[in-house]
């Protein structure tokens, strides 16, 4: 009986397992297909790039497959294939950077290896082996060490790796092969063909420019910030009041707006580095001002930190009650709208490669600041500490009420500080509940403070004013950019703009890591 | 005469040129030496790593140089050299990650290539060439496309590149070489030897662990933030008042403290990725919680943004006069010191791998908050708008004085808004001076606002209180980290700590970019 039951149970388990595995297997193709589709629809250039790589590989394979060509180049054709796999990158700038690094590294390594094999061959076989071993050790250690120097690391890291690789291959081979020169010659020839195919493919057929990507990402970042600020102020006045800590959902429109800005440093720098290798692609200007784009990126990031702090005001533990907020709603929303308008105008000016409007810091912005000022001045009592009539949200928890000490105002905080602390201390019975209690303590400590109503709003308003100040720096850098990149002059009709919602492309996702040697 | 003069001028130019070039050449070695020395002294592990690479290269070269070994392996020994150049990385985790990726990619590619060459050989020569060409195109396009999928890109990018490369090499060779299996076998053998040398070198001889680097960088980031907050509050109360915009000098101790935190996202993620490949290196815990370190890093970055906003208060256009600041000096400095103490305690707890003190959010912090509260409550008048007696700095520019409208307080702003605007508008004569004037307008617009004294300090105080709230989240994540990483329990004696000033190592600089294929 027991045996039967065991068997039945096993059977059942097997069925369940089959079912689960079957479902997984069935789901896998659709999931895979969805992912593939998403990757392609996010940026169709990826599909084109994939076809370009396939085409280039087939082209260099012909060197090997076609009889007459093979007779000319021979075994070395394999190096052309390697070069294509390794050098062909998503953007023209990256391909050029890698191709030239590879060329330079190979040539230098070839020259040095030839010198060393020449010196080595003057003596006996054993001395040659020792000499080659020693030089491999020395060059290997020095080249690796040099890669840590920041300047080399930034600009020529790939070149040094290729140098090290080629040097080792040729030096080691020279011990067994008679005609090193012939070998090096063939190899360089094949690599040159590979590089040529890559350059033609990346520059002539549907080229992607790092400079363009950098330009577009700057535009998108400015737009994102504009949306963030508006969304932030709207949520502050219309959204629900909650102190949920700092858990940012990726769907939050505020977070989405500034997310790309915060971590843009490395992307910007890589794009600028690659863009600096690209030939000019504008008729008007002789150089692409990639460093200025990096500077603009840095100042936008600074602006972004202020927006993060503004966002933080929404999630802070102490909240200004809605009734108080309502008093300043209109001027704040107006100010945010003006700041946002300036950011959109800046992003449009960059998008259309024209200087920004001379009236970009308009009287409207000034008036909005004035309005906020007037609104704050007209409510001086709020900045004296919480008052009973505003404390609607807090009153739910009010335990006792006491009267202001120094000034005679009626003050009702959530709990008085000493009683809250006492409450907490009596609760502190178990060591294991340490964490939740500690959190509670800090919450009580903060929310029981009596500047709780005045301060958070003051911080919010101050940060909003701060964005206006930072806006100045952003405008300065963008005007400098316009000067360096020879943007066209502003004409009065230009300011009528339609902000087109282009799909947001994450340029970092396109930057395939630069593996690749040989 | 003219000819003579020309010649003399040329001569002079040549001399100057020679001198300049000579000086450059003379300076170059000393500059190079300095750079090399700096790179080594910043982190001596770099020197060791360079020697390790040299040694490994020499070891695998022996495969080629020693007669008996060469007879066994032959030409394929070259692949072992390539593998070492490409796979040996600074940390054990990175080496393991690349080595395993390489192995996996090679094996898969070998299997697929063998299948394709087998199918191709069943038909005629021409069909075989077409079949090989088509499969190279298809596999090349698909593999490149797959690299754009975020999950693959993050974990297996290198493996896919190696797969593509090996597949192409074997498939193309199969057209000319008879014994593909022999070739593939030799090559895999050589690559295995190369990988083995790399793994031995990186795990057994002076290993550098990514996990350790991640751990240490977390410690340093917390310390940096602690220093930043203290320096920031000290400068706010003792430093000079200046509104120089946002130009951050790299020597600024406040900036230095939080700089590493802001751009730490990519470093953290790379280190965590590599650490996840490392074998456990602790006796106590079965897995290194690298994801929790990334989470801690994210929450520390959030904290950092608040510190940036705090720093922004020092550089803002509107400044609270020193006389006003002095009123709140002691409680603010005390609160900052308490926050900083908590951060130092957290960093020490991570450094020593122990849980943090249960009294980490001590009564001191609570008292400091209370003090600040009391101080603000005792000065209610400040939050009503600027008053004459505090306006010492501004009075230098005071043009006229007028009396408060609604409240009867004497108000003297820098200039009244309308007159300032009028002044500016008469100045607006030349279009070319647009920029400086615009800047001026925005400055006037902001500094002439009458909430100028109340608001900036309120923001400063509020942000300071906000750091306390954020501290909670940091402590939560670090306690979770302590739990996952099996930190040892806190013992009462542990809190007496000496914060030792270790040299700050920029771990990102050690992460050599992962080029490398073949």
PDB file of C-alpha atoms in Angstrom, chain B residues 327-474:
ATOM      1  CA  UNK B 327      21.731  82.834  15.852  1.00  0.00           C
ATOM      2  CA  UNK B 328      21.481  79.226  14.722  1.00  0.00           C
ATOM      3  CA  UNK B 329      25.126  78.371  14.603  1.00  0.00           C
ATOM      4  CA  UNK B 330      25.459  76.111  17.606  1.00  0.00           C
ATOM      5  CA  UNK B 331      22.438  73.841  17.082  1.00  0.00           C
ATOM      6  CA  UNK B 332      23.196  73.429  13.378  1.00  0.00           C
ATOM      7  CA  UNK B 333      26.814  72.566  13.959  1.00  0.00           C
ATOM      8  CA  UNK B 334      25.822  70.174  16.696  1.00  0.00           C
ATOM      9  CA  UNK B 335      23.233  68.459  14.507  1.00  0.00           C
ATOM     10  CA  UNK B 336      25.715  68.123  11.651  1.00  0.00           C
ATOM     11  CA  UNK B 337      28.300  66.694  14.041  1.00  0.00           C
ATOM     12  CA  UNK B 338      25.781  64.118  15.256  1.00  0.00           C
ATOM     13  CA  UNK B 339      24.817  63.103  11.705  1.00  0.00           C
ATOM     14  CA  UNK B 340      28.452  62.887  10.797  1.00  0.00           C
ATOM     15  CA  UNK B 341      29.149  60.760  13.878  1.00  0.00           C
ATOM     16  CA  UNK B 342      26.435  58.313  12.844  1.00  0.00           C
ATOM     17  CA  UNK B 343      27.902  58.063   9.338  1.00  0.00           C
ATOM     18  CA  UNK B 344      31.375  57.420  10.746  1.00  0.00           C
ATOM     19  CA  UNK B 345      29.977  54.747  13.048  1.00  0.00           C
ATOM     20  CA  UNK B 346      28.254  53.133  10.051  1.00  0.00           C
ATOM     21  CA  UNK B 347      31.421  53.187   7.998  1.00  0.00           C
ATOM     22  CA  UNK B 348      33.400  51.735  10.899  1.00  0.00           C
ATOM     23  CA  UNK B 349      30.863  48.983  11.375  1.00  0.00           C
ATOM     24  CA  UNK B 350      31.182  47.999   7.718  1.00  0.00           C
ATOM     25  CA  UNK B 351      34.959  48.280   7.809  1.00  0.00           C
ATOM     26  CA  UNK B 352      35.182  45.943  10.779  1.00  0.00           C
ATOM     27  CA  UNK B 353      32.377  43.712   9.523  1.00  0.00           C
ATOM     28  CA  UNK B 354      30.300  44.036  12.630  1.00  0.00           C
ATOM     29  CA  UNK B 355      26.726  45.175  13.217  1.00  0.00           C
ATOM     30  CA  UNK B 356      26.332  48.817  14.089  1.00  0.00           C
ATOM     31  CA  UNK B 357      25.704  49.975  17.597  1.00  0.00           C
ATOM     32  CA  UNK B 358      22.053  49.632  18.699  1.00  0.00           C
ATOM     33  CA  UNK B 359      22.265  53.152  20.091  1.00  0.00           C
ATOM     34  CA  UNK B 360      23.331  54.530  16.781  1.00  0.00           C
ATOM     35  CA  UNK B 361      20.418  56.964  16.645  1.00  0.00           C
ATOM     36  CA  UNK B 362      21.252  58.250  20.058  1.00  0.00           C
ATOM     37  CA  UNK B 363      19.565  60.744  22.308  1.00  0.00           C
ATOM     38  CA  UNK B 364      22.264  63.192  21.272  1.00  0.00           C
ATOM     39  CA  UNK B 365      20.822  63.364  17.780  1.00  0.00           C
ATOM     40  CA  UNK B 366      17.374  63.844  19.207  1.00  0.00           C
ATOM     41  CA  UNK B 367      18.597  66.589  21.512  1.00  0.00           C
ATOM     42  CA  UNK B 368      20.393  68.316  18.655  1.00  0.00           C
ATOM     43  CA  UNK B 369      17.163  68.336  16.660  1.00  0.00           C
ATOM     44  CA  UNK B 370      15.327  69.757  19.652  1.00  0.00           C
ATOM     45  CA  UNK B 371      17.928  72.475  20.066  1.00  0.00           C
ATOM     46  CA  UNK B 372      17.570  73.539  16.470  1.00  0.00           C
ATOM     47  CA  UNK B 373      13.826  73.546  16.901  1.00  0.00           C
ATOM     48  CA  UNK B 374      14.036  75.724  19.984  1.00  0.00           C
ATOM     49  CA  UNK B 375      16.455  78.094  18.305  1.00  0.00           C
ATOM     50  CA  UNK B 376      14.166  78.577  15.322  1.00  0.00           C
ATOM     51  CA  UNK B 377      11.108  79.033  17.499  1.00  0.00           C
ATOM     52  CA  UNK B 378      12.847  81.645  19.570  1.00  0.00           C
ATOM     53  CA  UNK B 379      13.440  83.852  16.523  1.00  0.00           C
ATOM     54  CA  UNK B 380      10.024  84.056  14.895  1.00  0.00           C
ATOM     55  CA  UNK B 381      10.623  87.519  13.511  1.00  0.00           C
ATOM     56  CA  UNK B 382      13.276  86.341  11.070  1.00  0.00           C
ATOM     57  CA  UNK B 383      10.737  84.485   9.060  1.00  0.00           C
ATOM     58  CA  UNK B 384       8.738  87.612   8.377  1.00  0.00           C
ATOM     59  CA  UNK B 385      11.064  89.084   5.802  1.00  0.00           C
ATOM     60  CA  UNK B 386      14.332  91.001   5.933  1.00  0.00           C
ATOM     61  CA  UNK B 387      14.708  93.547   8.634  1.00  0.00           C
ATOM     62  CA  UNK B 388      16.929  96.555   8.725  1.00  0.00           C
ATOM     63  CA  UNK B 389      19.253  95.528  11.502  1.00  0.00           C
ATOM     64  CA  UNK B 390      20.284  92.280   9.844  1.00  0.00           C
ATOM     65  CA  UNK B 391      20.916  93.723   6.475  1.00  0.00           C
ATOM     66  CA  UNK B 392      24.537  94.688   7.083  1.00  0.00           C
ATOM     67  CA  UNK B 393      25.920  93.182   3.955  1.00  0.00           C
ATOM     68  CA  UNK B 394      23.177  94.321   1.719  1.00  0.00           C
ATOM     69  CA  UNK B 395      23.117  97.909   2.951  1.00  0.00           C
ATOM     70  CA  UNK B 396      26.165  98.742   0.873  1.00  0.00           C
ATOM     71  CA  UNK B 397      23.963  98.720  -2.149  1.00  0.00           C
ATOM     72  CA  UNK B 398      20.790 100.039  -0.657  1.00  0.00           C
ATOM     73  CA  UNK B 399      19.372 102.678  -2.900  1.00  0.00           C
ATOM     74  CA  UNK B 400      16.188 103.594  -1.197  1.00  0.00           C
ATOM     75  CA  UNK B 401      14.177 102.403   1.678  1.00  0.00           C
ATOM     76  CA  UNK B 402      10.547 101.839   1.971  1.00  0.00           C
ATOM     77  CA  UNK B 403       8.266 100.560   4.610  1.00  0.00           C
ATOM     78  CA  UNK B 404       6.524  97.231   4.667  1.00  0.00           C
ATOM     79  CA  UNK B 405       3.075  97.230   3.215  1.00  0.00           C
ATOM     80  CA  UNK B 406       0.937  94.817   5.136  1.00  0.00           C
ATOM     81  CA  UNK B 407       2.658  94.275   8.410  1.00  0.00           C
ATOM     82  CA  UNK B 408       4.343  97.449   9.420  1.00  0.00           C
ATOM     83  CA  UNK B 409       7.801  95.907   9.608  1.00  0.00           C
ATOM     84  CA  UNK B 410      10.596  98.040   8.274  1.00  0.00           C
ATOM     85  CA  UNK B 411      11.723  96.355   5.114  1.00  0.00           C
ATOM     86  CA  UNK B 412      14.764  97.305   3.137  1.00  0.00           C
ATOM     87  CA  UNK B 413      15.595  95.110   0.253  1.00  0.00           C
ATOM     88  CA  UNK B 414      18.602  95.647  -1.955  1.00  0.00           C
ATOM     89  CA  UNK B 415      16.579  97.623  -4.392  1.00  0.00           C
ATOM     90  CA  UNK B 416      12.890  97.694  -4.922  1.00  0.00           C
ATOM     91  CA  UNK B 417      11.899  95.450  -7.702  1.00  0.00           C
ATOM     92  CA  UNK B 418      10.412  98.005 -10.007  1.00  0.00           C
ATOM     93  CA  UNK B 419      13.310 100.433  -9.771  1.00  0.00           C
ATOM     94  CA  UNK B 420      15.818  97.640 -10.314  1.00  0.00           C
ATOM     95  CA  UNK B 421      13.992  96.520 -13.390  1.00  0.00           C
ATOM     96  CA  UNK B 422      13.821 100.087 -14.653  1.00  0.00           C
ATOM     97  CA  UNK B 423      17.567 100.537 -14.135  1.00  0.00           C
ATOM     98  CA  UNK B 424      18.227  97.404 -16.063  1.00  0.00           C
ATOM     99  CA  UNK B 425      15.948  98.327 -18.910  1.00  0.00           C
ATOM    100  CA  UNK B 426      17.646 101.679 -19.533  1.00  0.00           C
ATOM    101  CA  UNK B 427      20.984  99.910 -19.623  1.00  0.00           C
ATOM    102  CA  UNK B 428      19.806  97.531 -22.293  1.00  0.00           C
ATOM    103  CA  UNK B 429      21.301  99.473 -25.168  1.00  0.00           C
ATOM    104  CA  UNK B 430      23.505  97.097 -27.080  1.00  0.00           C
ATOM    105  CA  UNK B 431      22.469  93.694 -28.323  1.00  0.00           C
ATOM    106  CA  UNK B 432      26.045  92.438 -27.927  1.00  0.00           C
ATOM    107  CA  UNK B 433      26.014  92.903 -24.179  1.00  0.00           C
ATOM    108  CA  UNK B 434      22.999  90.687 -24.058  1.00  0.00           C
ATOM    109  CA  UNK B 435      24.482  87.960 -22.021  1.00  0.00           C
ATOM    110  CA  UNK B 436      25.980  89.927 -19.154  1.00  0.00           C
ATOM    111  CA  UNK B 437      22.838  91.982 -18.891  1.00  0.00           C
ATOM    112  CA  UNK B 438      20.627  88.952 -18.854  1.00  0.00           C
ATOM    113  CA  UNK B 439      22.696  87.503 -16.059  1.00  0.00           C
ATOM    114  CA  UNK B 440      22.342  90.768 -14.214  1.00  0.00           C
ATOM    115  CA  UNK B 441      18.592  90.744 -14.645  1.00  0.00           C
ATOM    116  CA  UNK B 442      18.223  87.347 -13.132  1.00  0.00           C
ATOM    117  CA  UNK B 443      20.518  88.333 -10.271  1.00  0.00           C
ATOM    118  CA  UNK B 444      18.510  91.442  -9.564  1.00  0.00           C
ATOM    119  CA  UNK B 445      15.313  89.504  -9.896  1.00  0.00           C
ATOM    120  CA  UNK B 446      16.403  87.023  -7.288  1.00  0.00           C
ATOM    121  CA  UNK B 447      18.273  89.226  -4.832  1.00  0.00           C
ATOM    122  CA  UNK B 448      15.606  91.900  -4.776  1.00  0.00           C
ATOM    123  CA  UNK B 449      13.054  89.442  -3.502  1.00  0.00           C
ATOM    124  CA  UNK B 450      12.005  90.217  -0.008  1.00  0.00           C
ATOM    125  CA  UNK B 451      11.918  86.760   1.432  1.00  0.00           C
ATOM    126  CA  UNK B 452      15.614  86.756   0.889  1.00  0.00           C
ATOM    127  CA  UNK B 453      16.660  86.405   4.502  1.00  0.00           C
ATOM    128  CA  UNK B 454      14.188  83.890   5.752  1.00  0.00           C
ATOM    129  CA  UNK B 455      14.069  81.419   2.954  1.00  0.00           C
ATOM    130  CA  UNK B 456      17.715  80.409   2.427  1.00  0.00           C
ATOM    131  CA  UNK B 457      18.301  79.581   6.046  1.00  0.00           C
ATOM    132  CA  UNK B 458      15.027  77.712   6.280  1.00  0.00           C
ATOM    133  CA  UNK B 459      16.096  75.641   3.302  1.00  0.00           C
ATOM    134  CA  UNK B 460      19.481  74.976   4.879  1.00  0.00           C
ATOM    135  CA  UNK B 461      17.919  73.895   8.166  1.00  0.00           C
ATOM    136  CA  UNK B 462      15.295  71.812   6.412  1.00  0.00           C
ATOM    137  CA  UNK B 463      17.868  69.998   4.327  1.00  0.00           C
ATOM    138  CA  UNK B 464      19.876  69.333   7.456  1.00  0.00           C
ATOM    139  CA  UNK B 465      16.798  67.786   9.057  1.00  0.00           C
ATOM    140  CA  UNK B 466      16.240  65.878   5.812  1.00  0.00           C
ATOM    141  CA  UNK B 467      19.656  64.263   6.162  1.00  0.00           C
ATOM    142  CA  UNK B 468      18.521  62.854   9.497  1.00  0.00           C
ATOM    143  CA  UNK B 469      15.467  61.354   7.813  1.00  0.00           C
ATOM    144  CA  UNK B 470      17.593  59.882   5.013  1.00  0.00           C
ATOM    145  CA  UNK B 471      20.014  58.526   7.589  1.00  0.00           C
ATOM    146  CA  UNK B 472      17.269  56.138   8.630  1.00  0.00           C
ATOM    147  CA  UNK B 473      17.094  54.606   5.172  1.00  0.00           C
ATOM    148  CA  UNK B 474      20.866  54.272   5.049  1.00  0.00           C
TER     149      UNK B 474
END
